[in-house]
One Martini backbone bead per residue (centre of mass of N, CA, C, O) as a GRO file, in nm:
protein
   92
    1MET     BB    1   0.088   0.048   0.023
    2LEU     BB    2   0.035   0.351  -0.045
    3ILE     BB    3   0.123   0.662   0.115
    4LEU     BB    4   0.006   0.987   0.109
    5SER     BB    5   0.120   1.309   0.261
    6GLY     BB    6   0.077   1.648   0.391
    7GLY     BB    7   0.204   1.844   0.619
    8LEU     BB    8  -0.052   2.082   0.554
    9ASP     BB    9  -0.266   1.901   0.638
   10PRO     BB   10  -0.583   1.953   0.843
   11VAL     BB   11  -0.728   1.663   0.785
   12THR     BB   12  -0.493   1.470   0.654
   13PRO     BB   13  -0.247   1.404   0.840
   14PRO     BB   14   0.021   1.222   0.871
   15SER     BB   15  -0.062   1.058   1.132
   16PHE     BB   16  -0.256   0.892   0.968
   17GLY     BB   17  -0.043   0.749   0.801
   18ASP     BB   18   0.084   0.615   1.023
   19GLU     BB   19  -0.136   0.451   1.100
   20ILE     BB   20  -0.195   0.272   0.836
   21LYS     BB   21   0.086   0.159   0.861
   22LYS     BB   22   0.040  -0.039   1.102
   23THR     BB   23  -0.167  -0.225   0.960
   24PHE     BB   24   0.029  -0.241   0.719
   25SER     BB   25   0.300  -0.440   0.628
   26ASN     BB   26   0.283  -0.348   0.311
   27SER     BB   27   0.396  -0.023   0.354
   28VAL     BB   28   0.424   0.308   0.273
   29HIS     BB   29   0.525   0.659   0.392
   30PHE     BB   30   0.497   0.963   0.255
   31VAL     BB   31   0.617   1.307   0.294
   32ALA     BB   32   0.510   1.647   0.241
   33PRO     BB   33   0.596   1.912   0.394
   34ASN     BB   34   0.482   2.149   0.166
   35VAL     BB   35   0.192   2.011   0.160
   36GLY     BB   36  -0.124   1.955   0.086
   37HIS     BB   37  -0.369   1.830  -0.040
   38GLY     BB   38  -0.285   1.616  -0.291
   39THR     BB   39   0.008   1.476  -0.321
   40SER     BB   40  -0.057   1.311  -0.612
   41HIS     BB   41  -0.046   1.613  -0.774
   42GLN     BB   42   0.237   1.676  -0.691
   43GLY     BB   43   0.492   1.707  -0.854
   44CYS     BB   44   0.615   1.371  -0.821
   45GLY     BB   45   0.350   1.208  -0.734
   46PRO     BB   46   0.262   1.078  -1.011
   47LYS     BB   47   0.525   0.903  -1.048
   48ILE     BB   48   0.495   0.725  -0.793
   49VAL     BB   49   0.206   0.618  -0.858
   50LYS     BB   50   0.282   0.491  -1.141
   51GLN     BB   51   0.492   0.302  -1.029
   52PHE     BB   52   0.311   0.146  -0.831
   53ILE     BB   53   0.108   0.042  -1.050
   54GLU     BB   54   0.286  -0.099  -1.250
   55LYS     BB   55   0.440  -0.293  -1.022
   56ALA     BB   56   0.283  -0.352  -0.745
   57SER     BB   57   0.479  -0.206  -0.575
   58ILE     BB   58   0.716  -0.078  -0.304
   59ALA     BB   59   0.952  -0.154  -0.425
   60ASP     BB   60   1.174   0.119  -0.466
   61LEU     BB   61   1.036   0.341  -0.373
   62ASN     BB   62   1.095   0.712  -0.363
   63GLY     BB   63   1.007   1.013  -0.158
   64ASP     BB   64   1.211   1.254  -0.149
   65CYS     BB   65   1.117   1.459  -0.354
   66LEU     BB   66   0.890   1.560  -0.146
   67LYS     BB   67   1.090   1.726   0.029
   68ARG     BB   68   1.147   1.959  -0.210
   69LEU     BB   69   0.898   2.088  -0.202
   70PRO     BB   70   0.751   2.366  -0.206
   71ARG     BB   71   0.608   2.625  -0.078
   72PRO     BB   72   0.346   2.787  -0.115
   73THR     BB   73   0.210   3.079  -0.264
   74PHE     BB   74   0.088   3.381  -0.115
   75TYR     BB   75  -0.135   3.629  -0.212
   76GLN     BB   76  -0.219   3.963  -0.187
   77PRO     BB   77  -0.437   4.156  -0.279
   78MET     BB   78  -0.447   4.490  -0.373
   79VAL     BB   79  -0.741   4.555  -0.274
   80ALA     BB   80  -0.689   4.540   0.025
   81LYS     BB   81  -0.541   4.827   0.052
   82ALA     BB   82  -0.767   5.007  -0.060
   83ASP     BB   83  -0.982   4.912   0.122
   84LYS     BB   84  -0.829   5.042   0.398
   85GLN     BB   85  -0.818   5.317   0.294
   86LYS     BB   86  -1.123   5.381   0.260
   87ASN     BB   87  -1.204   5.278   0.568
   88THR     BB   88  -0.978   5.459   0.736
   89GLY     BB   89  -0.737   5.664   0.577
   90ASP     BB   90  -0.496   5.466   0.537
   91THR     BB   91  -0.180   5.514   0.362
   92LYS     BB   92   0.004   5.245   0.405
   0.00000   0.00000   0.00000
């Protein structure tokens, strides 16, 4: 069993994956520390899933690439600054 977790996932955190791994002896759990939900769709996640499906085995799977995925970038819209000025008169 292949278990993938995102370190930033508040709904299904890596600790859930750790618990699942305890139940299945033939399993591997990879964590992408800087990813939220949907690890299998980000960075090298699809490649790992493809390899698992094609080989039907966890042997030789390597999830180290998931550790190198960057944190997502969040942008604050410029509108927020304009709204603050409008509502408070603050020009900073």
